[in-house]
Short mmCIF file of C-alpha atoms and ligand atoms in Angstrom, two decimals:
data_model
loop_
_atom_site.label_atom_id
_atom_site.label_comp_id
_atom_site.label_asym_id
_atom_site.label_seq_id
_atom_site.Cartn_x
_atom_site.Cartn_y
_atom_site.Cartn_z
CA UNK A 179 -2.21 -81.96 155.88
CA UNK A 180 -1.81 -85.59 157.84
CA UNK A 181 -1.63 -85.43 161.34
CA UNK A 182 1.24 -84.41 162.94
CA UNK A 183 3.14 -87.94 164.48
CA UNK A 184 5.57 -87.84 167.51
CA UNK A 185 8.40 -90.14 167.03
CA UNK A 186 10.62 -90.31 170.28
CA UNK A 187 8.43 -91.59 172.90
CA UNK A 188 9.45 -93.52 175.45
CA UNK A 189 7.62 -96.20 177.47
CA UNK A 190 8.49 -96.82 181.44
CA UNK A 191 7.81 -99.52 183.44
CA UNK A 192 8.29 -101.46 186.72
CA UNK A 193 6.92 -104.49 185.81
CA UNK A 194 3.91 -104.48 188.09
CA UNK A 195 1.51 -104.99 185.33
CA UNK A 196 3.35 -108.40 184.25
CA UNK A 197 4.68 -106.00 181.37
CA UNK A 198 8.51 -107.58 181.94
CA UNK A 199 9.47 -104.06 182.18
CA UNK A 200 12.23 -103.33 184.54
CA UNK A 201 13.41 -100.01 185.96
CA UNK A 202 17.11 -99.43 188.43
CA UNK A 203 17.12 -96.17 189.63
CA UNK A 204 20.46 -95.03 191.74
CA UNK A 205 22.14 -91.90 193.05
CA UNK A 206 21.17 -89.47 191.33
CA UNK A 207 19.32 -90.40 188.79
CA UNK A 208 16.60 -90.88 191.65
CA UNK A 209 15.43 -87.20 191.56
CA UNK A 210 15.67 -87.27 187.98
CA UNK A 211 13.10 -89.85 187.19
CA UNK A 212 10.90 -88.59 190.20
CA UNK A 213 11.04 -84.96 188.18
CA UNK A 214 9.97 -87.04 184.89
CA UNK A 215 7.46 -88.61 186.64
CA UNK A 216 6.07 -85.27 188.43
CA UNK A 217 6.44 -83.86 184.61
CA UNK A 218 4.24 -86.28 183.17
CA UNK A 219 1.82 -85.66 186.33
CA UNK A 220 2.51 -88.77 188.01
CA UNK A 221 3.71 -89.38 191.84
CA UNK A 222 7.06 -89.97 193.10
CA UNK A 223 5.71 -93.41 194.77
CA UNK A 224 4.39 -94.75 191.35
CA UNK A 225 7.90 -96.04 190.80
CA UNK A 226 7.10 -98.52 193.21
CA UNK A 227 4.05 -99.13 192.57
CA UNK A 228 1.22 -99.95 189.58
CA UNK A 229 3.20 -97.61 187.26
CA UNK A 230 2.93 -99.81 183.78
CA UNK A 231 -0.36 -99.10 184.15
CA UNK A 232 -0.40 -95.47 185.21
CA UNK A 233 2.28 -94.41 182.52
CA UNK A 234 0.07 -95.74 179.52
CA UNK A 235 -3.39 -94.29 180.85
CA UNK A 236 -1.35 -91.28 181.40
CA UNK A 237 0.13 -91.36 177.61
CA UNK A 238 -2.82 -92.43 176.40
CA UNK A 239 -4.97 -89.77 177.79
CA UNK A 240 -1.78 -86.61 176.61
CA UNK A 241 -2.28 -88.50 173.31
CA UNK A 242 -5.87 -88.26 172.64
CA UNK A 243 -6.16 -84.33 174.43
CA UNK A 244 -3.35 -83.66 171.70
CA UNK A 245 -3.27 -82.65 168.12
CA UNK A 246 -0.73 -85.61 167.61
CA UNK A 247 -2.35 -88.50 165.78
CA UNK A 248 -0.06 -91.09 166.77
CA UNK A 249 2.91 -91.29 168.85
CA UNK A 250 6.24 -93.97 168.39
CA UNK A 251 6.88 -95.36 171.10
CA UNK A 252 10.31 -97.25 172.41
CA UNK A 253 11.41 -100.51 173.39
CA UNK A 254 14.80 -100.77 175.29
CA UNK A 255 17.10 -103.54 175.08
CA UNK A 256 19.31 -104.01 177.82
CA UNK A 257 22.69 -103.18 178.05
CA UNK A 258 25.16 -106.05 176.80
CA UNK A 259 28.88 -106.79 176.05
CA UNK A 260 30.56 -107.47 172.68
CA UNK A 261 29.08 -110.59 172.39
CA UNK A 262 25.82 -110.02 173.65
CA UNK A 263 25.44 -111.24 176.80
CA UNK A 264 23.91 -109.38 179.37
CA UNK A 265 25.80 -107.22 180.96
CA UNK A 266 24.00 -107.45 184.80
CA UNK A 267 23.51 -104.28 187.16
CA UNK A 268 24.47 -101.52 183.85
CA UNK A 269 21.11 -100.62 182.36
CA UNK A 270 18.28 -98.81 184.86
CA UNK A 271 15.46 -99.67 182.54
CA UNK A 272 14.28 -102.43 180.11
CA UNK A 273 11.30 -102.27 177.93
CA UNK A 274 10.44 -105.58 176.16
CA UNK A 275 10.14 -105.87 172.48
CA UNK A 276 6.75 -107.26 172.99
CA UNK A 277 5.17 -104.90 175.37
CA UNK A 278 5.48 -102.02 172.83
CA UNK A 279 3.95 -104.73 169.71
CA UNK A 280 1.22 -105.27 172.40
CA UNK A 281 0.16 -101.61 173.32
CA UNK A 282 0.25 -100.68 169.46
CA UNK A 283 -2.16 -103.34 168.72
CA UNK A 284 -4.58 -102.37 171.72
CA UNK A 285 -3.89 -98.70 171.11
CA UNK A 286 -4.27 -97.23 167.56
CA UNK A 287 -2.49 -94.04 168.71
CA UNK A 288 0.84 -95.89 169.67
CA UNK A 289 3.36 -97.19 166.71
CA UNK A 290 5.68 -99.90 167.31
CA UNK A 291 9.96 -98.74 168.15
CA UNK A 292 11.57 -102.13 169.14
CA UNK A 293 15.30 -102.44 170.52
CA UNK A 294 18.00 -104.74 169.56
CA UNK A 295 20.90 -104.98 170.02
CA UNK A 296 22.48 -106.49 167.52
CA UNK A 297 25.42 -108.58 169.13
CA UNK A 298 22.68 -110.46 170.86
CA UNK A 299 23.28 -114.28 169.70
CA UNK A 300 19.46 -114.03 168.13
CA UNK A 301 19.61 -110.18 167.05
CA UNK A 302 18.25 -111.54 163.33
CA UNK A 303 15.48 -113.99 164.81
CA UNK A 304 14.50 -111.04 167.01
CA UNK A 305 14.72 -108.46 163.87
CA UNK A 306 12.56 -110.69 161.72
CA UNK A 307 10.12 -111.37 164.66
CA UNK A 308 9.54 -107.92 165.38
CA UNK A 309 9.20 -107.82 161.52
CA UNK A 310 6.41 -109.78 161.38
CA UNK A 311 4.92 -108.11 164.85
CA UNK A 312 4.31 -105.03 162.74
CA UNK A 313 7.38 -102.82 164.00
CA UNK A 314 7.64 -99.14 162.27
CA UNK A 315 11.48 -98.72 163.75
CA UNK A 316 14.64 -99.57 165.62
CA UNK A 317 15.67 -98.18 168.42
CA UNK A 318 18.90 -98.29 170.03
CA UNK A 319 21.45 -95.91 172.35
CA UNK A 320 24.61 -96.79 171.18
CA UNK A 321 26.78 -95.19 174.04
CA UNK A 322 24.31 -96.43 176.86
CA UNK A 323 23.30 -99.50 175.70
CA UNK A 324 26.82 -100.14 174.09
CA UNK A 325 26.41 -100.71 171.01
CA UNK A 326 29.52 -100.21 168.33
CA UNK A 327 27.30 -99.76 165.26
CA UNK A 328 30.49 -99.72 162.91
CA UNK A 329 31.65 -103.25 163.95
CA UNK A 330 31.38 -105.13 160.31
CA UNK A 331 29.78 -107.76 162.37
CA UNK A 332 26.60 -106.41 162.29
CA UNK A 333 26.51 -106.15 158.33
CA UNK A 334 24.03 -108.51 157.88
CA UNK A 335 21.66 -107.08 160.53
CA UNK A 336 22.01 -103.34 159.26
CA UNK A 337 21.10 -104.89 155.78
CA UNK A 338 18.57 -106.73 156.65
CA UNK A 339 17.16 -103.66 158.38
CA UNK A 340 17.65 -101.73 154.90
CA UNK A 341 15.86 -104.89 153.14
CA UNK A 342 12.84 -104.41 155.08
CA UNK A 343 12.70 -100.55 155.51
CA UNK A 344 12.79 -99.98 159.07
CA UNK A 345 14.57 -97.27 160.33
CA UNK A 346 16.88 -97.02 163.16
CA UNK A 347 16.76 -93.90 165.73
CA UNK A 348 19.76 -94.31 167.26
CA UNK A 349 20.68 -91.46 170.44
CA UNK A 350 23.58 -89.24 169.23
CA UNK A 351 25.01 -86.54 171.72
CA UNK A 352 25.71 -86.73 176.02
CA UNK A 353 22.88 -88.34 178.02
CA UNK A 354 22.68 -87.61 181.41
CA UNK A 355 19.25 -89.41 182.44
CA UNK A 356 20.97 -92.91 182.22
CA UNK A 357 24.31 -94.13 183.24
CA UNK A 358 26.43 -93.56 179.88
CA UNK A 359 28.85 -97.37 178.79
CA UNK A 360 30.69 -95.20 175.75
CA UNK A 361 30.22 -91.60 175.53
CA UNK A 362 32.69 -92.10 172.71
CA UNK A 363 29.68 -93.80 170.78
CA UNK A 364 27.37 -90.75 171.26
CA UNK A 365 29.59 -89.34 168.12
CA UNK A 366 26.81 -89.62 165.35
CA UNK A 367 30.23 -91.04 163.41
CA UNK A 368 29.71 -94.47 164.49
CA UNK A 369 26.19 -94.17 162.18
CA UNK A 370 28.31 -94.92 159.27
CA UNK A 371 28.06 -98.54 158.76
CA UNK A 372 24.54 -98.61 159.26
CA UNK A 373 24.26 -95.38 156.74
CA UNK A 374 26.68 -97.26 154.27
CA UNK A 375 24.06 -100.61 154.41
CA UNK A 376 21.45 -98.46 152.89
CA UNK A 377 19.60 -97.84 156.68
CA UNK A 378 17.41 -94.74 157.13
CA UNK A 379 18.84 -93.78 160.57
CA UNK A 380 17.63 -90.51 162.44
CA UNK A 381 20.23 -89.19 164.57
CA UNK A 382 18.18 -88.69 168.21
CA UNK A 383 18.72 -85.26 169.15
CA UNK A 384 20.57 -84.15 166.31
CA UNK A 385 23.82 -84.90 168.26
CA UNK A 386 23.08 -81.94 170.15
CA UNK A 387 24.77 -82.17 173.99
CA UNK A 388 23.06 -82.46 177.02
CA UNK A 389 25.28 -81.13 179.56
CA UNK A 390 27.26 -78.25 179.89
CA UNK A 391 30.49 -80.30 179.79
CA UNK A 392 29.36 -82.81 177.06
CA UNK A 393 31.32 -82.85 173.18
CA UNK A 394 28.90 -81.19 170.75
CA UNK A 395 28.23 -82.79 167.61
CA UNK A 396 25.64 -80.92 166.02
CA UNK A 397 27.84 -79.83 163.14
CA UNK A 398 29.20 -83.62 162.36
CA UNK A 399 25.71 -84.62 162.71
CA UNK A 400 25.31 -81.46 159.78
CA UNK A 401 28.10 -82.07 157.83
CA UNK A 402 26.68 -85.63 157.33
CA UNK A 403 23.66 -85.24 156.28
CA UNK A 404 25.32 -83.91 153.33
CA UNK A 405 27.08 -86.78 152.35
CA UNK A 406 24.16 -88.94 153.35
CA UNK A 407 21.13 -88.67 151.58
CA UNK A 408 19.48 -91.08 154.27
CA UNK A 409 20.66 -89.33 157.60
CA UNK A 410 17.90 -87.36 159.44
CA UNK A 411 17.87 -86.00 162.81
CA UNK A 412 15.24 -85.41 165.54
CA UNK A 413 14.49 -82.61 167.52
CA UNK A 414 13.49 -84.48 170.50
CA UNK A 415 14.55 -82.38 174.00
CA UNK A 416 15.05 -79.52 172.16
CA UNK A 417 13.34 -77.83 174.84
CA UNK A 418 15.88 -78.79 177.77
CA UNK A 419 18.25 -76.16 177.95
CA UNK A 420 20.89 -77.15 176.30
CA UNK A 421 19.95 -79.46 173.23
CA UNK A 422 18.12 -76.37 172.00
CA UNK A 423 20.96 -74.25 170.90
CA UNK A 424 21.01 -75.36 167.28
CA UNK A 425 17.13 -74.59 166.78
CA UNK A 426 18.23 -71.74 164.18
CA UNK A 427 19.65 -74.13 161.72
CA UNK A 428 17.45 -76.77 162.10
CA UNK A 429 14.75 -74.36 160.62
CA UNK A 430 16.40 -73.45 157.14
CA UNK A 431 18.01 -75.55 154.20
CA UNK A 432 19.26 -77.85 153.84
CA UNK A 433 18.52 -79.01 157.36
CA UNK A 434 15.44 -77.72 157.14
CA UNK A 435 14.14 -81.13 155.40
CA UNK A 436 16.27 -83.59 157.35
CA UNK A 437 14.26 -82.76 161.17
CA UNK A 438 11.48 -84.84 162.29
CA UNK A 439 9.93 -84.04 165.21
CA UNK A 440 9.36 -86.08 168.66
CA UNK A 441 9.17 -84.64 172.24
CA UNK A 442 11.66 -87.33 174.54
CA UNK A 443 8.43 -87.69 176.25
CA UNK A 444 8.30 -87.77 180.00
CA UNK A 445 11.60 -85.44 179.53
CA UNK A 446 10.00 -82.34 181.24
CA UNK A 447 9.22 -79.69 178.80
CA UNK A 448 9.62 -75.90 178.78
CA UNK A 449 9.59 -73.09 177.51
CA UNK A 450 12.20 -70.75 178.92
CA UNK A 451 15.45 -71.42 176.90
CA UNK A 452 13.21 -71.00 173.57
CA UNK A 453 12.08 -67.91 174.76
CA UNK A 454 15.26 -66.48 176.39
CA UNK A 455 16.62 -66.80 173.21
CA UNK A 456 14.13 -65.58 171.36
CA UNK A 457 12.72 -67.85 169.58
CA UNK A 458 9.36 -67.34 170.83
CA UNK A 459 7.69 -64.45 172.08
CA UNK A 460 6.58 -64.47 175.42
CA UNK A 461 3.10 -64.50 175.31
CA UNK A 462 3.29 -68.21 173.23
CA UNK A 463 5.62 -69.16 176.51
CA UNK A 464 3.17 -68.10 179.04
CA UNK A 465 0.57 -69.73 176.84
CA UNK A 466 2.25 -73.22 176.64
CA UNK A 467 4.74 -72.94 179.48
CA UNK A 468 1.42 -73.36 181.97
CA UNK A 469 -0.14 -76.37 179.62
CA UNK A 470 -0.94 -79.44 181.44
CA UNK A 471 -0.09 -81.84 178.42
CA UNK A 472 3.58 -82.04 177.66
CA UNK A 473 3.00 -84.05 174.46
CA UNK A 474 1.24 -81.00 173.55
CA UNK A 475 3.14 -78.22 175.09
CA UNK A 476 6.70 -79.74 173.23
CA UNK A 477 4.39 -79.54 169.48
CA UNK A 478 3.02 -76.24 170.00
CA UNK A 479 6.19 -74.57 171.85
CA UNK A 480 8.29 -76.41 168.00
CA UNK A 481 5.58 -75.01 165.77
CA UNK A 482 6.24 -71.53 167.49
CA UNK A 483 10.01 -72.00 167.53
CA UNK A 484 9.41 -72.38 163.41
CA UNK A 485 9.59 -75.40 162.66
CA UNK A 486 7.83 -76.54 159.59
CA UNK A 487 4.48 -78.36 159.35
CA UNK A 488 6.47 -80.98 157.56
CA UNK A 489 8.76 -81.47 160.09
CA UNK A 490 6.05 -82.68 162.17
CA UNK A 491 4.88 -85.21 159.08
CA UNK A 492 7.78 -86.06 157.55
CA UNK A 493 8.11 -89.40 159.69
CA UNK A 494 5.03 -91.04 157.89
CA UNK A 495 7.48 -91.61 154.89
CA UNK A 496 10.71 -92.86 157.22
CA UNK A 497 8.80 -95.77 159.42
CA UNK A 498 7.53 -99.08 158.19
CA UNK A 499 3.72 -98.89 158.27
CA UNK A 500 2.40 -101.72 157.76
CA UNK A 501 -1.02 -100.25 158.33
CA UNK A 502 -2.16 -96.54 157.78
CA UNK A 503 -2.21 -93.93 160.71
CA UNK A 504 -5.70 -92.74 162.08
CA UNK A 505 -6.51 -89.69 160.45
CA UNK A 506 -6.80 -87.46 163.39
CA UNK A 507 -5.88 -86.50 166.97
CA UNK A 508 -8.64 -84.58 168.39
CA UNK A 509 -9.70 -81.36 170.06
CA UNK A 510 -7.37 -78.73 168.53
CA UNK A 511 -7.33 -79.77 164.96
CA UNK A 512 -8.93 -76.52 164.41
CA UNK A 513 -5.43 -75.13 165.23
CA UNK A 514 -4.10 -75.72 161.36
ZN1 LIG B 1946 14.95 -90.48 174.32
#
């Protein structure tokens, strides 16, 4: 069996290491990133200091202590108006296209997600640049970063995206970790264009909701993938306690082959909702809930929840690889 690969990992940054990365936290969201940061092992005062570099040695060494053999990691474009200009003082991070090409050619476990949006004046220079950079996907938040994927403008750039193979993993669902443009765009609806063009998209989440109050729209996400033979969803956050309540359906047919996995990573990870609703027993909880690695925790707390090993593999056939994954992770291969 290949390796298992997770796709939905983000990359943070303050810009400290010359990275261009930028990060805006307000309000609330302040204890929220400071509990992503303690998650992922890191201190509070990191977000003010050398954290580009921190945040990769930390991935880095979650990666290579995990049975993962490569992880996708995200760009994120910032947020912008109908005709792509910058809209100033929205977005509270930005992840250049470039940084994520760069780590994936230092760093054989990391594969390439870059993020445009595609009103931006040069969204097909920047697609066919990031082409030729070697990236594996697209990703994009339509209701934070504002993005109306059915606007017929963006034909060309959804085909284009079809041409070449690269997926898009666009969020579907509430977010409450960054300050939401147009929840209406969190309706995995809006994937229709894109679907139409001939796009592999994976619906983030599954269109699962985040918070209590949030739409859910698990079962539109469903019902599509029956019409659309190119829809898949990811299972990313699945252990937050909300996004998790669909976990049932996402293990049989004909959903079943449609979920890839990916952890959300540094979303904190546990195992109490799984358990509490039986899912998993508790001795796998106590086991897991008390793992240091949350890369690895998310895998082994899915694989207990049911999931399939394919879920966990299915992504090598969705992304653009231009080159083949490393075979393995490491230490607990003996595990399957
Ligand atoms: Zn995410």
């Amino acid at each position: 069996m290949p390796s298992p690969i997770d796709m939905h990992v983000h990359v943070v940054g303050n810009g400290s290491g010359g990275t261009g990365c930028w990060l805006r936290v307000r309000g609330w969201h302040r204890p929220l990133a400071a509990l992503m940061l303690r998650s992922v092992g890191l201190p509070t005062d990191a977000l003010t200091g050398d954290l580009d570099r921190l945040y990769v040695e930390r991935l880095l060494e979650f990666m290579r202590g995990s049975s993962l053999g490569a992880a996708v990691i995200l760009a994120q474009d910032v947020v912008r108006d109908e005709q792509g200009r910058e809209l100033e003082n929205v977005g509270s991070f930005y992840v250049p296209n470039d940084y994520v090409l760069k780590l994936a050619r230092e760093h054989p476990e990391f594969l390439p997600a870059v993020s445009i949006h595609p009103a931006r004046p040069d969204a097909l220079e920047e697609l066919e640049r990031c082409l030729a950079g070697g990236a594996v996907m697209m990703k994009c938040l339509p209701n934070c970063q504002n993005i109306n994927c059915a606007d017929r403008r963006f034909t060309k750039f959804w085909e284009r995206m079809a041409e070449a193979k690269l997926p898009l993993l666009a969020h579907t669902g509430g977010e409450h970790t960054l300050p939401v443009v147009r929840s209406d765009f969190a309706d995995p609806r809006v994937l229709t264009l894109p679907l139409e063009c001939g796009v592999t998209v994976i619906a983030a989440h599954s269109g699962t909701k985040s918070g209590l109050l949030d739409p859910e729209y698990f079962h539109v996400f469903a019902e599509m993938t029956t019409r659309f033979p190119n829809l898949y969803g990811d299972n990313s956050a699945f252990n937050v306690p909300f996004r998790g309540r669909h976990v049932r359906k996402c293990l049989v047919e004909p959903l079943r082959d449609r979920i890839v996995h990916g952890s959300d990573f540094p979303v904190p990870v546990h195992g109490h909702w799984a358990w509490m609703r039986g899912f998993i027993d508790w001795e796998t909880f106590r086991r897991w809930e008390r793992h240091p690695n949350i890369l690895e925790r998310d895998y082994q707390l899915k694989r207990a929840m049911g999931f399939a090993e394919e879920t966990f593999t299915k992504i090598r056939g969705l992304l653009r690889m231009p080159e083949p994954v490393p075979a393995s992770g490491s230490s607990s291969r003996s595990d399957f």
